[in-house]
Amino acid sequence: MVSKNCFGERSLIIGRFQPFHNGHMDVMRKCASESENLIIGIGSAQYSHECNNPFTAGERYLMIDEAMKGGGITNYCIIPIEDLKRYSLWVAQVRSLSPPFSGVYSNNPLTRRLFSEAGYEVRDSPLYNREIHSGTAVRREMIEGDKWRSLVPREVAEVIDCIDGVQRLREISGGE
Ligand code: ATP
Ligand code: MG
């Protein structure tokens, strides 16, 4: 796979970002510093209003964009990517939606396998304090109280407040 084309070198990182949290922010900072351009793919883009996927792709876009700008990072773009329940075609689906890229950051075994089979350079994505910084932990804290605010960038908390996200999550999870 060509590592650089006439528009520069780009790397891809994909997550669901439900919501975008401080662990995501740390990994974006690292990956953006290593790449000319970082493409952030919002995975499972078609889902929202579910306990594990409470936020729409557009809301997640806003969270990521505001947090990246707040962190002074400018060399990125964001693309929503719907799931395709046919793994053999998934890389083609990503390619059809994304600007060209050469490297992919991921720890997910399936994602790593699919992109390396397609000829991409797959890199480890560093994890920051995973016990505390996970989407699952943030959603749990959102249901239980106010502690979630310290787990996400300030801009993300502002977006969640603006869309009444905590109340949404509490209602769709039935308080559980
Ligand atoms: P969930 O618990 O909802 O699955 P998550 O924290 O695993 O959320 P995802 O939205 O599934 O986050 O996104 C996965 C991507 O985010 C992966 O590339 C993963 O390596 C990265 N990531 C998640 N948590 C961290 C963290 N603490 N530090 C660095 N990267 C992280
Ligand atoms: Mg995950």
PDB file of C-alpha atoms and ligand atoms in Angstrom:
ATOM      1  CA  MET A   1       0.000   0.000   0.000  1.00  0.00           C
ATOM      2  CA  VAL A   2       1.367   3.428  -0.939  1.00  0.00           C
ATOM      3  CA  SER A   3       2.209   5.270   2.293  1.00  0.00           C
ATOM      4  CA  LYS A   4       1.994   8.761   0.863  1.00  0.00           C
ATOM      5  CA  ASN A   5       0.100  10.278  -2.030  1.00  0.00           C
ATOM      6  CA  CYS A   6       0.025  13.747  -3.535  1.00  0.00           C
ATOM      7  CA  PHE A   7      -2.324  14.992  -0.799  1.00  0.00           C
ATOM      8  CA  GLY A   8      -0.067  13.872   2.055  1.00  0.00           C
ATOM      9  CA  GLU A   9      -0.050  11.001   4.530  1.00  0.00           C
ATOM     10  CA  ARG A  10      -3.222  10.094   6.370  1.00  0.00           C
ATOM     11  CA  SER A  11      -3.983   7.590   9.114  1.00  0.00           C
ATOM     12  CA  LEU A  12      -7.349   6.272  10.204  1.00  0.00           C
ATOM     13  CA  ILE A  13      -8.693   5.546  13.670  1.00  0.00           C
ATOM     14  CA  ILE A  14     -12.195   4.232  14.265  1.00  0.00           C
ATOM     15  CA  GLY A  15     -14.306   4.143  17.415  1.00  0.00           C
ATOM     16  CA  ARG A  16     -17.957   4.428  18.378  1.00  0.00           C
ATOM     17  CA  PHE A  17     -17.253   7.341  20.721  1.00  0.00           C
ATOM     18  CA  GLN A  18     -20.336   6.826  22.878  1.00  0.00           C
ATOM     19  CA  PRO A  19     -19.318   9.297  24.192  1.00  0.00           C
ATOM     20  CA  PHE A  20     -15.862  10.711  23.242  1.00  0.00           C
ATOM     21  CA  HIS A  21     -13.873  10.516  26.501  1.00  0.00           C
ATOM     22  CA  ASN A  22     -10.477  11.480  27.936  1.00  0.00           C
ATOM     23  CA  GLY A  23      -8.902   8.177  26.835  1.00  0.00           C
ATOM     24  CA  HIS A  24     -10.001   8.898  23.264  1.00  0.00           C
ATOM     25  CA  MET A  25      -8.603  12.418  23.555  1.00  0.00           C
ATOM     26  CA  ASP A  26      -5.202  11.122  24.682  1.00  0.00           C
ATOM     27  CA  VAL A  27      -4.987   8.639  21.836  1.00  0.00           C
ATOM     28  CA  MET A  28      -6.054  11.292  19.288  1.00  0.00           C
ATOM     29  CA  ARG A  29      -3.325  13.612  20.512  1.00  0.00           C
ATOM     30  CA  LYS A  30      -0.731  10.889  20.064  1.00  0.00           C
ATOM     31  CA  CYS A  31      -1.986   9.679  16.664  1.00  0.00           C
ATOM     32  CA  ALA A  32      -2.425  13.229  15.302  1.00  0.00           C
ATOM     33  CA  SER A  33       1.144  14.053  16.320  1.00  0.00           C
ATOM     34  CA  GLU A  34       2.413  11.016  14.369  1.00  0.00           C
ATOM     35  CA  SER A  35       0.363  11.661  11.208  1.00  0.00           C
ATOM     36  CA  GLU A  36       0.159  14.480   8.724  1.00  0.00           C
ATOM     37  CA  ASN A  37      -3.592  14.053   8.849  1.00  0.00           C
ATOM     38  CA  LEU A  38      -5.748  11.913  11.090  1.00  0.00           C
ATOM     39  CA  ILE A  39      -9.079  10.567   9.876  1.00  0.00           C
ATOM     40  CA  ILE A  40     -11.440   9.866  12.760  1.00  0.00           C
ATOM     41  CA  GLY A  41     -14.112   7.361  11.749  1.00  0.00           C
ATOM     42  CA  ILE A  42     -17.301   7.359  13.790  1.00  0.00           C
ATOM     43  CA  GLY A  43     -18.259   3.687  13.734  1.00  0.00           C
ATOM     44  CA  SER A  44     -21.762   2.230  14.130  1.00  0.00           C
ATOM     45  CA  ALA A  45     -22.926   5.585  12.844  1.00  0.00           C
ATOM     46  CA  GLN A  46     -26.503   4.465  12.256  1.00  0.00           C
ATOM     47  CA  TYR A  47     -27.159   3.752  15.932  1.00  0.00           C
ATOM     48  CA  SER A  48     -28.493   6.131  18.567  1.00  0.00           C
ATOM     49  CA  HIS A  49     -30.969   6.148  21.451  1.00  0.00           C
ATOM     50  CA  GLU A  50     -29.765   2.744  22.692  1.00  0.00           C
ATOM     51  CA  CYS A  51     -28.156   2.038  26.064  1.00  0.00           C
ATOM     52  CA  ASN A  52     -24.791   1.209  24.483  1.00  0.00           C
ATOM     53  CA  ASN A  53     -25.155   3.744  21.662  1.00  0.00           C
ATOM     54  CA  PRO A  54     -27.031   6.719  23.082  1.00  0.00           C
ATOM     55  CA  PHE A  55     -25.757   9.459  20.758  1.00  0.00           C
ATOM     56  CA  THR A  56     -26.323  10.078  17.063  1.00  0.00           C
ATOM     57  CA  ALA A  57     -23.431  10.255  14.620  1.00  0.00           C
ATOM     58  CA  GLY A  58     -24.024  14.007  14.333  1.00  0.00           C
ATOM     59  CA  GLU A  59     -23.891  14.502  18.100  1.00  0.00           C
ATOM     60  CA  ARG A  60     -20.708  12.446  18.307  1.00  0.00           C
ATOM     61  CA  TYR A  61     -19.262  14.470  15.438  1.00  0.00           C
ATOM     62  CA  LEU A  62     -19.866  17.640  17.414  1.00  0.00           C
ATOM     63  CA  MET A  63     -18.332  16.189  20.599  1.00  0.00           C
ATOM     64  CA  ILE A  64     -15.164  15.127  18.773  1.00  0.00           C
ATOM     65  CA  ASP A  65     -14.847  18.302  16.723  1.00  0.00           C
ATOM     66  CA  GLU A  66     -15.279  20.616  19.711  1.00  0.00           C
ATOM     67  CA  ALA A  67     -12.891  18.588  21.897  1.00  0.00           C
ATOM     68  CA  MET A  68     -10.205  18.455  19.189  1.00  0.00           C
ATOM     69  CA  LYS A  69     -10.472  22.184  18.566  1.00  0.00           C
ATOM     70  CA  GLY A  70     -10.374  22.808  22.325  1.00  0.00           C
ATOM     71  CA  GLY A  71      -7.197  20.692  22.478  1.00  0.00           C
ATOM     72  CA  GLY A  72      -5.577  22.782  19.754  1.00  0.00           C
ATOM     73  CA  ILE A  73      -5.480  19.902  17.240  1.00  0.00           C
ATOM     74  CA  THR A  74      -6.225  20.890  13.650  1.00  0.00           C
ATOM     75  CA  ASN A  75      -4.888  18.127  11.373  1.00  0.00           C
ATOM     76  CA  TYR A  76      -7.930  15.859  11.400  1.00  0.00           C
ATOM     77  CA  CYS A  77     -11.205  15.167   9.682  1.00  0.00           C
ATOM     78  CA  ILE A  78     -14.207  13.212  10.909  1.00  0.00           C
ATOM     79  CA  ILE A  79     -16.331  10.779   8.896  1.00  0.00           C
ATOM     80  CA  PRO A  80     -19.361   8.777  10.043  1.00  0.00           C
ATOM     81  CA  ILE A  81     -19.264   5.089   9.028  1.00  0.00           C
ATOM     82  CA  GLU A  82     -22.307   2.841   9.216  1.00  0.00           C
ATOM     83  CA  ASP A  83     -21.797  -0.802  10.146  1.00  0.00           C
ATOM     84  CA  LEU A  84     -21.918  -3.303   7.341  1.00  0.00           C
ATOM     85  CA  LYS A  85     -22.792  -6.733   8.660  1.00  0.00           C
ATOM     86  CA  ARG A  86     -20.647  -8.335   6.004  1.00  0.00           C
ATOM     87  CA  TYR A  87     -17.082  -8.172   7.225  1.00  0.00           C
ATOM     88  CA  SER A  88     -15.505  -9.105   3.882  1.00  0.00           C
ATOM     89  CA  LEU A  89     -16.830  -5.825   2.452  1.00  0.00           C
ATOM     90  CA  TRP A  90     -16.253  -3.557   5.403  1.00  0.00           C
ATOM     91  CA  VAL A  91     -12.846  -2.200   4.387  1.00  0.00           C
ATOM     92  CA  ALA A  92     -14.313  -1.302   0.975  1.00  0.00           C
ATOM     93  CA  GLN A  93     -17.152   0.488   2.769  1.00  0.00           C
ATOM     94  CA  VAL A  94     -14.666   2.513   4.840  1.00  0.00           C
ATOM     95  CA  ARG A  95     -12.588   3.330   1.757  1.00  0.00           C
ATOM     96  CA  SER A  96     -15.658   4.530  -0.099  1.00  0.00           C
ATOM     97  CA  LEU A  97     -16.433   7.043   2.656  1.00  0.00           C
ATOM     98  CA  SER A  98     -12.975   8.218   3.676  1.00  0.00           C
ATOM     99  CA  PRO A  99     -10.239  10.300   2.119  1.00  0.00           C
ATOM    100  CA  PRO A 100      -7.363   7.985   1.075  1.00  0.00           C
ATOM    101  CA  PHE A 101      -5.272   6.693   4.003  1.00  0.00           C
ATOM    102  CA  SER A 102      -2.295   4.398   4.396  1.00  0.00           C
ATOM    103  CA  GLY A 103      -2.140   3.419   8.079  1.00  0.00           C
ATOM    104  CA  VAL A 104      -4.804   2.268  10.524  1.00  0.00           C
ATOM    105  CA  TYR A 105      -4.640   2.515  14.328  1.00  0.00           C
ATOM    106  CA  SER A 106      -6.557  -0.210  16.101  1.00  0.00           C
ATOM    107  CA  ASN A 107      -6.363  -2.740  18.915  1.00  0.00           C
ATOM    108  CA  ASN A 108      -9.480  -4.557  17.802  1.00  0.00           C
ATOM    109  CA  PRO A 109      -8.463  -8.012  16.441  1.00  0.00           C
ATOM    110  CA  LEU A 110     -11.153  -8.075  13.732  1.00  0.00           C
ATOM    111  CA  THR A 111     -10.413  -4.536  12.548  1.00  0.00           C
ATOM    112  CA  ARG A 112      -6.699  -5.296  12.512  1.00  0.00           C
ATOM    113  CA  ARG A 113      -7.238  -8.498  10.544  1.00  0.00           C
ATOM    114  CA  LEU A 114      -9.537  -6.936   7.954  1.00  0.00           C
ATOM    115  CA  PHE A 115      -7.266  -3.965   7.249  1.00  0.00           C
ATOM    116  CA  SER A 116      -4.068  -5.997   7.161  1.00  0.00           C
ATOM    117  CA  GLU A 117      -5.679  -8.480   4.722  1.00  0.00           C
ATOM    118  CA  ALA A 118      -6.489  -5.459   2.545  1.00  0.00           C
ATOM    119  CA  GLY A 119      -2.806  -4.418   2.584  1.00  0.00           C
ATOM    120  CA  TYR A 120      -2.883  -1.559   5.083  1.00  0.00           C
ATOM    121  CA  GLU A 121      -0.251  -0.887   7.696  1.00  0.00           C
ATOM    122  CA  VAL A 122      -1.929  -1.571  11.049  1.00  0.00           C
ATOM    123  CA  ARG A 123      -0.491   0.118  14.127  1.00  0.00           C
ATOM    124  CA  ASP A 124      -1.180  -0.432  17.831  1.00  0.00           C
ATOM    125  CA  SER A 125      -3.319   2.220  19.381  1.00  0.00           C
ATOM    126  CA  PRO A 126      -2.007   3.095  22.872  1.00  0.00           C
ATOM    127  CA  LEU A 127      -4.459   2.727  25.772  1.00  0.00           C
ATOM    128  CA  TYR A 128      -4.624   5.285  28.567  1.00  0.00           C
ATOM    129  CA  ASN A 129      -5.839   4.153  31.965  1.00  0.00           C
ATOM    130  CA  ARG A 130      -8.409   1.854  30.426  1.00  0.00           C
ATOM    131  CA  GLU A 131      -9.999   0.858  33.761  1.00  0.00           C
ATOM    132  CA  ILE A 132     -11.270   4.423  34.205  1.00  0.00           C
ATOM    133  CA  HIS A 133     -11.361   5.676  30.627  1.00  0.00           C
ATOM    134  CA  SER A 134     -13.884   3.633  28.685  1.00  0.00           C
ATOM    135  CA  GLY A 135     -17.196   4.513  27.074  1.00  0.00           C
ATOM    136  CA  THR A 136     -18.893   1.848  29.186  1.00  0.00           C
ATOM    137  CA  ALA A 137     -17.594   3.441  32.411  1.00  0.00           C
ATOM    138  CA  VAL A 138     -18.660   6.933  31.306  1.00  0.00           C
ATOM    139  CA  ARG A 139     -22.201   5.766  30.431  1.00  0.00           C
ATOM    140  CA  ARG A 140     -22.478   3.983  33.779  1.00  0.00           C
ATOM    141  CA  GLU A 141     -21.419   7.139  35.610  1.00  0.00           C
ATOM    142  CA  MET A 142     -23.898   9.205  33.573  1.00  0.00           C
ATOM    143  CA  ILE A 143     -26.725   7.010  34.785  1.00  0.00           C
ATOM    144  CA  GLU A 144     -25.540   7.064  38.386  1.00  0.00           C
ATOM    145  CA  GLY A 145     -24.580  10.693  38.979  1.00  0.00           C
ATOM    146  CA  ASP A 146     -22.269  13.527  38.058  1.00  0.00           C
ATOM    147  CA  LYS A 147     -18.832  11.853  38.161  1.00  0.00           C
ATOM    148  CA  TRP A 148     -18.864  11.364  34.347  1.00  0.00           C
ATOM    149  CA  ARG A 149     -17.968  15.039  33.881  1.00  0.00           C
ATOM    150  CA  SER A 150     -14.394  14.445  35.001  1.00  0.00           C
ATOM    151  CA  LEU A 151     -14.050  11.580  32.488  1.00  0.00           C
ATOM    152  CA  VAL A 152     -14.719  13.586  29.304  1.00  0.00           C
ATOM    153  CA  PRO A 153     -13.254  16.762  27.773  1.00  0.00           C
ATOM    154  CA  ARG A 154     -15.090  19.912  28.903  1.00  0.00           C
ATOM    155  CA  GLU A 155     -16.431  20.477  25.375  1.00  0.00           C
ATOM    156  CA  VAL A 156     -18.001  17.010  25.356  1.00  0.00           C
ATOM    157  CA  ALA A 157     -19.785  17.693  28.640  1.00  0.00           C
ATOM    158  CA  GLU A 158     -21.130  20.918  27.110  1.00  0.00           C
ATOM    159  CA  VAL A 159     -22.528  19.057  24.084  1.00  0.00           C
ATOM    160  CA  ILE A 160     -24.088  16.385  26.324  1.00  0.00           C
ATOM    161  CA  ASP A 161     -25.708  19.087  28.466  1.00  0.00           C
ATOM    162  CA  CYS A 162     -26.930  20.910  25.375  1.00  0.00           C
ATOM    163  CA  ILE A 163     -28.744  17.836  23.997  1.00  0.00           C
ATOM    164  CA  ASP A 164     -30.010  16.710  27.422  1.00  0.00           C
ATOM    165  CA  GLY A 165     -27.937  13.571  26.957  1.00  0.00           C
ATOM    166  CA  VAL A 166     -27.907  12.404  30.562  1.00  0.00           C
ATOM    167  CA  GLN A 167     -31.686  12.414  30.772  1.00  0.00           C
ATOM    168  CA  ARG A 168     -31.904  10.592  27.429  1.00  0.00           C
ATOM    169  CA  LEU A 169     -29.559   7.861  28.619  1.00  0.00           C
ATOM    170  CA  ARG A 170     -31.367   7.516  31.938  1.00  0.00           C
ATOM    171  CA  GLU A 171     -34.738   7.194  30.229  1.00  0.00           C
ATOM    172  CA  ILE A 172     -33.700   4.685  27.559  1.00  0.00           C
ATOM    173  CA  SER A 173     -31.848   2.574  30.106  1.00  0.00           C
ATOM    174  CA  GLY A 174     -34.861   2.568  32.395  1.00  0.00           C
ATOM    175  CA  GLY A 175     -32.657   3.856  35.190  1.00  0.00           C
ATOM    176  CA  GLU A 176     -30.574   0.659  35.142  1.00  0.00           C
TER     177      GLU A 176
HETATM  178  P1  ATP B   1     -17.159   1.231  24.896  1.00  0.00           P
HETATM  179  O1  ATP B   1     -16.880   0.873  26.326  1.00  0.00           O
HETATM  180  O2  ATP B   1     -18.477   1.861  24.662  1.00  0.00           O
HETATM  181  O3  ATP B   1     -16.869   0.097  23.932  1.00  0.00           O
HETATM  182  P2  ATP B   1     -14.595   2.429  24.332  1.00  0.00           P
HETATM  183  O4  ATP B   1     -13.979   3.241  25.419  1.00  0.00           O
HETATM  184  O5  ATP B   1     -14.063   1.019  24.136  1.00  0.00           O
HETATM  185  O6  ATP B   1     -16.165   2.432  24.537  1.00  0.00           O
HETATM  186  P3  ATP B   1     -14.971   2.880  21.558  1.00  0.00           P
HETATM  187  O7  ATP B   1     -15.946   3.920  21.191  1.00  0.00           O
HETATM  188  O8  ATP B   1     -15.382   1.444  21.512  1.00  0.00           O
HETATM  189  O9  ATP B   1     -14.409   3.233  23.015  1.00  0.00           O
HETATM  190  O10 ATP B   1     -13.729   3.182  20.644  1.00  0.00           O
HETATM  191  C1  ATP B   1     -12.737   2.273  20.570  1.00  0.00           C
HETATM  192  C2  ATP B   1     -11.481   3.022  20.212  1.00  0.00           C
HETATM  193  O11 ATP B   1     -11.108   3.909  21.263  1.00  0.00           O
HETATM  194  C3  ATP B   1     -10.364   2.033  20.075  1.00  0.00           C
HETATM  195  O12 ATP B   1      -9.480   2.441  19.084  1.00  0.00           O
HETATM  196  C4  ATP B   1      -9.721   2.051  21.446  1.00  0.00           C
HETATM  197  O13 ATP B   1      -8.398   1.605  21.387  1.00  0.00           O
HETATM  198  C5  ATP B   1      -9.861   3.529  21.806  1.00  0.00           C
HETATM  199  N1  ATP B   1      -9.900   3.725  23.249  1.00  0.00           N
HETATM  200  C6  ATP B   1     -10.885   3.424  24.089  1.00  0.00           C
HETATM  201  N2  ATP B   1     -10.545   3.690  25.371  1.00  0.00           N
HETATM  202  C7  ATP B   1      -9.297   4.192  25.312  1.00  0.00           C
HETATM  203  C8  ATP B   1      -8.349   4.632  26.287  1.00  0.00           C
HETATM  204  N3  ATP B   1      -8.614   4.612  27.606  1.00  0.00           N
HETATM  205  N4  ATP B   1      -7.154   5.058  25.862  1.00  0.00           N
HETATM  206  C9  ATP B   1      -6.865   5.076  24.547  1.00  0.00           C
HETATM  207  N5  ATP B   1      -7.690   4.660  23.572  1.00  0.00           N
HETATM  208  C10 ATP B   1      -8.889   4.212  23.947  1.00  0.00           C
HETATM  209 MG    MG B   2     -15.071  -0.372  22.820  1.00  0.00          MG
END
